[in-house]
Tab-separated table of C-alpha atoms in Angstrom:
chain	number	residue	atom	x	y	z
A	1	UNK	CA	137.831	4.288	91.638
A	2	UNK	CA	140.333	1.455	92.019
A	3	UNK	CA	143.467	2.195	89.979
A	4	UNK	CA	145.606	-0.580	91.438
A	5	UNK	CA	147.784	-2.624	89.104
A	6	UNK	CA	146.686	-6.285	88.726
A	7	UNK	CA	148.777	-8.778	90.644
A	8	UNK	CA	151.063	-10.555	88.146
A	9	UNK	CA	151.366	-13.628	90.328
A	10	UNK	CA	147.612	-14.053	90.562
A	11	UNK	CA	147.284	-13.623	86.784
A	12	UNK	CA	149.882	-16.327	86.179
A	13	UNK	CA	148.132	-18.588	88.669
A	14	UNK	CA	144.848	-18.079	86.809
A	15	UNK	CA	146.452	-19.014	83.490
A	16	UNK	CA	148.408	-22.001	84.767
A	17	UNK	CA	145.637	-24.663	85.004
A	18	UNK	CA	144.490	-24.107	81.429
A	19	UNK	CA	148.051	-23.925	80.110
A	20	UNK	CA	148.903	-27.189	81.829
A	21	UNK	CA	145.785	-28.813	80.375
A	22	UNK	CA	146.462	-27.721	76.778
A	23	UNK	CA	150.163	-28.615	77.075
A	24	UNK	CA	149.319	-32.062	78.461
A	25	UNK	CA	146.860	-32.588	75.600
A	26	UNK	CA	149.517	-31.576	73.055
A	27	UNK	CA	152.031	-33.938	74.650
A	28	UNK	CA	149.508	-36.772	74.581
A	29	UNK	CA	148.636	-36.415	70.894
A	30	UNK	CA	152.291	-35.954	69.901
A	31	UNK	CA	153.018	-39.399	71.335
A	32	UNK	CA	149.783	-40.948	70.063
A	33	UNK	CA	150.618	-39.794	66.541
A	34	UNK	CA	153.683	-42.046	66.533
A	35	UNK	CA	151.571	-45.201	66.845
A	36	UNK	CA	150.965	-47.373	63.738
A	37	UNK	CA	147.627	-46.637	62.126
A	38	UNK	CA	147.346	-43.269	63.862
A	39	UNK	CA	150.444	-41.741	62.265
A	40	UNK	CA	148.533	-40.933	59.068
A	41	UNK	CA	146.898	-38.115	61.053
A	42	UNK	CA	148.778	-34.993	62.085
A	43	UNK	CA	148.997	-34.063	65.777
A	44	UNK	CA	146.932	-30.987	64.914
A	45	UNK	CA	143.781	-32.862	63.943
A	46	UNK	CA	144.239	-35.344	66.808
A	47	UNK	CA	144.433	-32.423	69.224
A	48	UNK	CA	141.185	-30.998	67.848
A	49	UNK	CA	139.365	-34.335	68.010
A	50	UNK	CA	140.451	-35.178	71.556
A	51	UNK	CA	139.806	-31.621	72.731
A	52	UNK	CA	136.286	-31.680	71.263
A	53	UNK	CA	135.662	-35.088	72.869
A	54	UNK	CA	136.692	-33.813	76.306
A	55	UNK	CA	134.659	-30.599	75.963
A	56	UNK	CA	131.487	-32.421	74.947
A	57	UNK	CA	131.639	-35.391	77.355
A	58	UNK	CA	133.158	-34.645	80.757
A	59	UNK	CA	133.230	-30.904	80.079
A	60	UNK	CA	135.829	-28.289	80.989
A	61	UNK	CA	135.749	-26.532	84.362
A	62	UNK	CA	135.837	-22.739	84.487
A	63	UNK	CA	139.225	-22.776	86.235
A	64	UNK	CA	140.794	-23.803	82.915
A	65	UNK	CA	139.098	-21.082	80.855
A	66	UNK	CA	141.741	-18.333	80.971
A	67	UNK	CA	144.621	-20.667	80.130
A	68	UNK	CA	142.696	-22.242	77.259
A	69	UNK	CA	141.892	-18.813	75.817
A	70	UNK	CA	145.538	-17.765	76.186
A	71	UNK	CA	146.627	-20.937	74.347
A	72	UNK	CA	144.169	-20.315	71.543
A	73	UNK	CA	144.975	-16.631	71.041
A	74	UNK	CA	148.458	-15.700	72.256
A	75	UNK	CA	150.330	-18.958	71.710
A	76	UNK	CA	148.812	-19.244	68.240
A	77	UNK	CA	150.160	-15.826	67.266
A	78	UNK	CA	153.631	-16.807	68.436
A	79	UNK	CA	153.371	-20.023	66.404
A	80	UNK	CA	152.400	-18.104	63.250
A	81	UNK	CA	155.371	-15.753	63.724
A	82	UNK	CA	157.789	-18.676	64.133
A	83	UNK	CA	156.519	-20.206	60.876
A	84	UNK	CA	158.693	-17.569	59.209
A	85	UNK	CA	161.779	-19.621	60.091
A	86	UNK	CA	160.658	-22.300	57.632
A	87	UNK	CA	160.717	-19.981	54.649
A	88	UNK	CA	163.221	-17.852	52.759
A	89	UNK	CA	162.979	-15.904	49.534
A	90	UNK	CA	165.640	-18.184	48.030
A	91	UNK	CA	163.290	-21.136	48.522
A	92	UNK	CA	160.369	-19.243	47.039
A	93	UNK	CA	162.315	-18.217	43.927
A	94	UNK	CA	163.700	-21.741	43.455
A	95	UNK	CA	160.232	-22.856	42.387
A	96	UNK	CA	160.779	-20.793	39.233
A	97	UNK	CA	158.581	-18.134	37.640
A	98	UNK	CA	156.229	-20.673	36.080
A	99	UNK	CA	155.859	-22.586	39.322
A	100	UNK	CA	155.244	-19.396	41.303
A	101	UNK	CA	152.656	-18.278	38.750
A	102	UNK	CA	150.850	-21.604	39.134
A	103	UNK	CA	150.980	-21.260	42.930
A	104	UNK	CA	149.554	-17.730	42.810
A	105	UNK	CA	146.832	-18.398	40.215
A	106	UNK	CA	145.708	-21.583	41.943
A	107	UNK	CA	145.697	-19.994	45.395
A	108	UNK	CA	143.765	-16.879	44.414
A	109	UNK	CA	141.307	-18.812	42.235
A	110	UNK	CA	140.634	-21.376	44.984
A	111	UNK	CA	140.064	-18.675	47.594
A	112	UNK	CA	137.724	-16.665	45.353
A	113	UNK	CA	135.831	-19.764	44.199
A	114	UNK	CA	135.356	-21.069	47.747
A	115	UNK	CA	134.145	-17.704	49.034
A	116	UNK	CA	131.748	-17.312	46.087
A	117	UNK	CA	130.427	-20.883	46.224
A	118	UNK	CA	130.015	-20.599	49.988
A	119	UNK	CA	127.734	-17.598	49.480
A	120	UNK	CA	125.838	-19.563	46.807
A	121	UNK	CA	125.309	-22.479	49.210
A	122	UNK	CA	124.276	-20.157	52.025
A	123	UNK	CA	127.313	-20.908	54.194
A	124	UNK	CA	128.153	-18.171	56.699
A	125	UNK	CA	130.672	-15.763	55.171
A	126	UNK	CA	133.216	-16.129	57.967
A	127	UNK	CA	133.101	-19.923	57.889
A	128	UNK	CA	133.447	-19.910	54.088
A	129	UNK	CA	136.513	-17.663	54.377
A	130	UNK	CA	138.066	-20.025	56.935
A	131	UNK	CA	137.547	-23.001	54.615
A	132	UNK	CA	138.903	-20.950	51.710
A	133	UNK	CA	142.050	-20.008	53.639
A	134	UNK	CA	142.677	-23.545	54.838
A	135	UNK	CA	142.221	-25.021	51.381
A	136	UNK	CA	144.137	-22.441	49.386
A	137	UNK	CA	147.069	-21.706	51.714
A	138	UNK	CA	148.183	-23.986	54.536
A	139	UNK	CA	145.518	-26.033	56.221
A	140	UNK	CA	144.800	-25.782	59.937
A	141	UNK	CA	147.360	-23.067	60.695
A	142	UNK	CA	145.849	-20.810	58.004
A	143	UNK	CA	142.373	-21.401	59.439
A	144	UNK	CA	143.499	-20.324	62.885
A	145	UNK	CA	145.433	-17.290	61.632
A	146	UNK	CA	142.479	-16.213	59.471
A	147	UNK	CA	140.045	-16.648	62.333
A	148	UNK	CA	142.036	-14.061	64.256
A	149	UNK	CA	141.055	-11.550	61.564
A	150	UNK	CA	137.511	-12.511	60.517
A	151	UNK	CA	136.497	-13.195	64.155
A	152	UNK	CA	134.553	-16.394	63.538
A	153	UNK	CA	133.392	-18.610	66.389
A	154	UNK	CA	135.501	-21.405	67.839
A	155	UNK	CA	132.953	-23.846	66.409
A	156	UNK	CA	133.437	-22.365	62.924
A	157	UNK	CA	137.214	-22.684	63.259
A	158	UNK	CA	136.965	-26.278	64.486
A	159	UNK	CA	134.575	-27.168	61.652
A	160	UNK	CA	136.894	-25.582	59.082
A	161	UNK	CA	139.973	-27.359	60.488
A	162	UNK	CA	138.143	-30.688	60.399
A	163	UNK	CA	137.039	-30.132	56.807
A	164	UNK	CA	140.410	-29.092	55.392
A	165	UNK	CA	142.168	-31.886	57.299
A	166	UNK	CA	139.703	-34.468	55.973
A	167	UNK	CA	140.213	-33.506	52.348
A	168	UNK	CA	143.931	-32.954	52.791
A	169	UNK	CA	144.174	-36.512	54.102
A	170	UNK	CA	142.204	-37.786	51.121
A	171	UNK	CA	144.646	-36.003	48.810
A	172	UNK	CA	147.581	-37.572	50.642
A	173	UNK	CA	146.126	-41.042	50.073
A	174	UNK	CA	144.720	-40.575	46.563
A	175	UNK	CA	147.374	-38.517	44.757
A	176	UNK	CA	149.966	-41.340	44.536
A	177	UNK	CA	147.249	-43.649	43.162
A	178	UNK	CA	146.027	-41.060	40.663
A	179	UNK	CA	149.585	-40.524	39.482
A	180	UNK	CA	149.590	-44.093	38.202
A	181	UNK	CA	147.039	-42.826	35.684
A	182	UNK	CA	148.470	-39.366	34.946
A	183	UNK	CA	152.136	-40.477	34.829
A	184	UNK	CA	153.614	-37.109	35.797
A	185	UNK	CA	157.335	-36.486	36.258
A	186	UNK	CA	158.844	-36.198	39.735
A	187	UNK	CA	158.939	-32.391	39.487
A	188	UNK	CA	155.358	-32.175	38.195
A	189	UNK	CA	154.005	-34.485	40.878
A	190	UNK	CA	155.862	-32.639	43.616
A	191	UNK	CA	154.541	-29.305	42.368
A	192	UNK	CA	150.995	-30.698	42.185
A	193	UNK	CA	151.198	-31.904	45.778
A	194	UNK	CA	152.760	-28.673	47.016
A	195	UNK	CA	150.291	-26.410	45.228
A	196	UNK	CA	147.076	-28.203	46.149
A	197	UNK	CA	147.358	-30.377	49.286
A	198	UNK	CA	146.351	-28.551	52.433
A	199	UNK	CA	148.839	-29.340	55.222
A	200	UNK	CA	152.653	-29.534	55.078
A	201	UNK	CA	152.822	-33.005	56.604
A	202	UNK	CA	150.266	-34.299	54.089
A	203	UNK	CA	152.228	-32.728	51.235
A	204	UNK	CA	155.477	-34.383	52.265
A	205	UNK	CA	153.833	-37.774	52.844
A	206	UNK	CA	152.181	-37.805	49.410
A	207	UNK	CA	155.045	-36.358	47.336
A	208	UNK	CA	157.739	-38.525	48.917
A	209	UNK	CA	156.059	-41.586	47.421
A	210	UNK	CA	157.648	-40.579	44.102
A	211	UNK	CA	161.128	-39.942	45.484
A	212	UNK	CA	163.323	-37.284	47.052
A	213	UNK	CA	163.157	-34.795	44.168
A	214	UNK	CA	159.387	-34.866	44.277
A	215	UNK	CA	159.374	-34.437	48.057
A	216	UNK	CA	161.787	-31.493	47.909
A	217	UNK	CA	159.900	-29.542	45.240
A	218	UNK	CA	156.610	-30.269	47.024
A	219	UNK	CA	157.915	-28.878	50.306
A	220	UNK	CA	159.330	-25.737	48.683
A	221	UNK	CA	156.210	-25.020	46.633
A	222	UNK	CA	154.037	-25.639	49.688
A	223	UNK	CA	156.063	-23.197	51.779
A	224	UNK	CA	155.815	-20.693	48.927
A	225	UNK	CA	152.054	-20.730	49.454
A	226	UNK	CA	152.567	-19.709	53.071
A	227	UNK	CA	154.057	-16.353	52.041
A	228	UNK	CA	150.679	-15.428	50.561
A	229	UNK	CA	149.157	-15.704	54.022
A	230	UNK	CA	150.422	-12.147	54.594
A	231	UNK	CA	148.504	-10.274	51.868
A	232	UNK	CA	145.440	-12.461	52.416
A	233	UNK	CA	145.192	-11.579	56.111
A	234	UNK	CA	145.784	-7.893	55.419
A	235	UNK	CA	143.156	-7.963	52.681
A	236	UNK	CA	140.609	-9.715	54.884
A	237	UNK	CA	141.301	-7.231	57.655
A	238	UNK	CA	140.487	-4.315	55.371
A	239	UNK	CA	137.479	-6.122	53.897
A	240	UNK	CA	136.011	-6.942	57.284
A	241	UNK	CA	136.055	-3.328	58.456
A	242	UNK	CA	134.457	-2.220	55.176
A	243	UNK	CA	131.635	-4.712	55.702
A	244	UNK	CA	130.666	-3.116	59.015
A	245	UNK	CA	127.734	-0.719	58.470
A	246	UNK	CA	128.786	2.941	58.616
A	247	UNK	CA	126.343	3.586	61.449
A	248	UNK	CA	128.078	0.974	63.629
A	249	UNK	CA	131.625	2.140	63.042
A	250	UNK	CA	133.341	4.177	65.755
A	251	UNK	CA	133.394	7.893	64.975
A	252	UNK	CA	136.886	8.375	66.344
A	253	UNK	CA	140.126	6.434	66.168
A	254	UNK	CA	138.970	4.330	63.252
A	255	UNK	CA	142.516	3.282	62.444
A	256	UNK	CA	142.877	1.703	65.878
A	257	UNK	CA	139.839	-0.448	65.165
A	258	UNK	CA	141.190	-1.924	61.945
A	259	UNK	CA	141.594	-5.689	62.515
A	260	UNK	CA	145.166	-5.722	61.229
A	261	UNK	CA	146.957	-8.923	62.279
A	262	UNK	CA	150.067	-7.192	63.628
A	263	UNK	CA	151.697	-10.502	64.499
A	264	UNK	CA	152.067	-11.259	60.787
A	265	UNK	CA	154.779	-8.605	60.606
A	266	UNK	CA	156.810	-10.730	63.004
A	267	UNK	CA	156.435	-13.524	60.479
A	268	UNK	CA	157.735	-11.209	57.730
A	269	UNK	CA	160.756	-10.198	59.813
A	270	UNK	CA	161.731	-13.828	60.404
A	271	UNK	CA	161.365	-14.640	56.695
A	272	UNK	CA	163.683	-11.735	55.838
A	273	UNK	CA	166.242	-12.710	58.480
A	274	UNK	CA	166.086	-16.334	57.404
A	275	UNK	CA	166.694	-15.252	53.808
A	276	UNK	CA	170.038	-13.805	54.936
A	277	UNK	CA	170.959	-17.027	56.809
A	278	UNK	CA	170.978	-15.281	60.178
A	279	UNK	CA	169.880	-18.444	61.994
A	280	UNK	CA	171.843	-21.689	62.201
A	281	UNK	CA	170.280	-24.891	60.784
A	282	UNK	CA	170.320	-26.452	64.259
A	283	UNK	CA	168.417	-23.516	65.781
A	284	UNK	CA	165.853	-23.575	62.971
A	285	UNK	CA	165.342	-27.322	63.365
A	286	UNK	CA	164.779	-27.048	67.115
A	287	UNK	CA	162.496	-24.039	66.728
A	288	UNK	CA	160.462	-25.694	63.960
A	289	UNK	CA	159.881	-28.781	66.073
A	290	UNK	CA	158.952	-26.653	69.065
A	291	UNK	CA	156.613	-24.580	66.905
A	292	UNK	CA	154.737	-27.695	65.825
A	293	UNK	CA	154.101	-28.325	69.511
A	294	UNK	CA	152.856	-24.748	69.979
A	295	UNK	CA	150.413	-25.194	67.092
A	296	UNK	CA	149.230	-28.455	68.649
A	297	UNK	CA	148.606	-26.632	71.951
A	298	UNK	CA	146.511	-24.031	70.080
A	299	UNK	CA	144.498	-26.658	68.211
A	300	UNK	CA	143.877	-28.580	71.418
A	301	UNK	CA	142.644	-25.367	73.038
A	302	UNK	CA	140.301	-24.784	70.131
A	303	UNK	CA	138.884	-28.289	70.565
A	304	UNK	CA	138.370	-27.663	74.292
A	305	UNK	CA	136.408	-24.503	73.412
A	306	UNK	CA	134.193	-26.176	70.801
A	307	UNK	CA	130.550	-26.961	71.505
A	308	UNK	CA	129.662	-29.736	69.077
A	309	UNK	CA	125.932	-29.023	69.244
A	310	UNK	CA	126.614	-25.618	67.704
A	311	UNK	CA	128.545	-27.291	64.887
A	312	UNK	CA	125.559	-29.548	64.241
A	313	UNK	CA	123.338	-26.499	63.924
A	314	UNK	CA	125.555	-25.319	61.056
A	315	UNK	CA	124.600	-28.363	58.978
A	316	UNK	CA	126.379	-30.207	56.151
A	317	UNK	CA	126.665	-27.368	53.647
A	318	UNK	CA	130.184	-26.396	54.831
A	319	UNK	CA	131.248	-30.006	54.235
A	320	UNK	CA	129.923	-29.821	50.666
A	321	UNK	CA	131.758	-26.525	50.261
A	322	UNK	CA	135.008	-28.117	51.465
A	323	UNK	CA	134.579	-30.979	49.001
A	324	UNK	CA	133.940	-28.592	46.100
A	325	UNK	CA	136.913	-26.453	47.073
A	326	UNK	CA	139.141	-29.535	47.304
A	327	UNK	CA	138.100	-30.766	43.843
A	328	UNK	CA	138.561	-27.257	42.424
A	329	UNK	CA	142.111	-26.730	43.698
A	330	UNK	CA	143.164	-30.287	42.791
A	331	UNK	CA	141.787	-30.083	39.257
A	332	UNK	CA	142.912	-26.542	38.481
A	333	UNK	CA	146.481	-27.074	39.698
A	334	UNK	CA	146.864	-30.346	37.790
A	335	UNK	CA	145.456	-28.715	34.666
A	336	UNK	CA	147.886	-25.777	34.860
A	337	UNK	CA	150.861	-28.071	35.495
A	338	UNK	CA	149.871	-30.225	32.528
A	339	UNK	CA	149.573	-27.196	30.251
A	340	UNK	CA	152.855	-25.523	31.207
A	341	UNK	CA	155.130	-28.495	31.917
A	342	UNK	CA	154.154	-31.058	29.286
């Protein structure tokens, strides 16, 4: 029996080609996103699209495999942890009790509705949960974090990211036009954007059309949604183990098999520390920008792992589910804001 310890240098060498590829892809899309006409899309969706294009045209050699997998799994977890630097309990409470209640009711209702309607349409449970998480919480990053718990395929994750990004972009473009009809106040419009639009960048772009106050409340309410990523992942982890037939569960060490996303506790620690102003604004700004790049690396890796023919086999039902979920969260949040603020 060979009990020798693996060579660290050889392991690093195996990871390096894939890491260089995903980093180069992230660097490319970060610069592409600055171009006129392309800047309406986040680097995250551009990374997915270009990664998928590479994977399904020229292909990806096996030498890149380990680094791509590392980017998709390990770097993603680090990125989720660092998201905690963007949030503090002071920010969450500044939304107010009514605003927080609207955030919570909308989020839970959207997640439950999407999961239920996905089952009704015959969409795979894991894919429906990914779409539900992306719609109700925080777009692409929520999809990736949730996929680490529900263990969906890379194709499911890519499909879900594409869907939530599509409808988040539609919200970004349509909300300012719809507001000409609804005539909401700056606070109401900002809350509507923050509670219902999928991705942070889309939220800021839409809400800022009505001014700084609207943009500020949108950003805070959006980040308040992120805090609910914690109980959702823990709940899905428990649910997923309960859905495994008893006969297939391990007889010993069951607790070790629970798919608890331990990295989320790193996120909690950073939120707590940030609430006590442990970190300087300059450090948080640098880290936040760097974290966006880490997320882009992870999304690019996911695109490089995605076989588009498998996505085609899934059909259009997930797209219909994403559309229904988008209409549900947009309508419910606007209705609640209208009831409680006007």
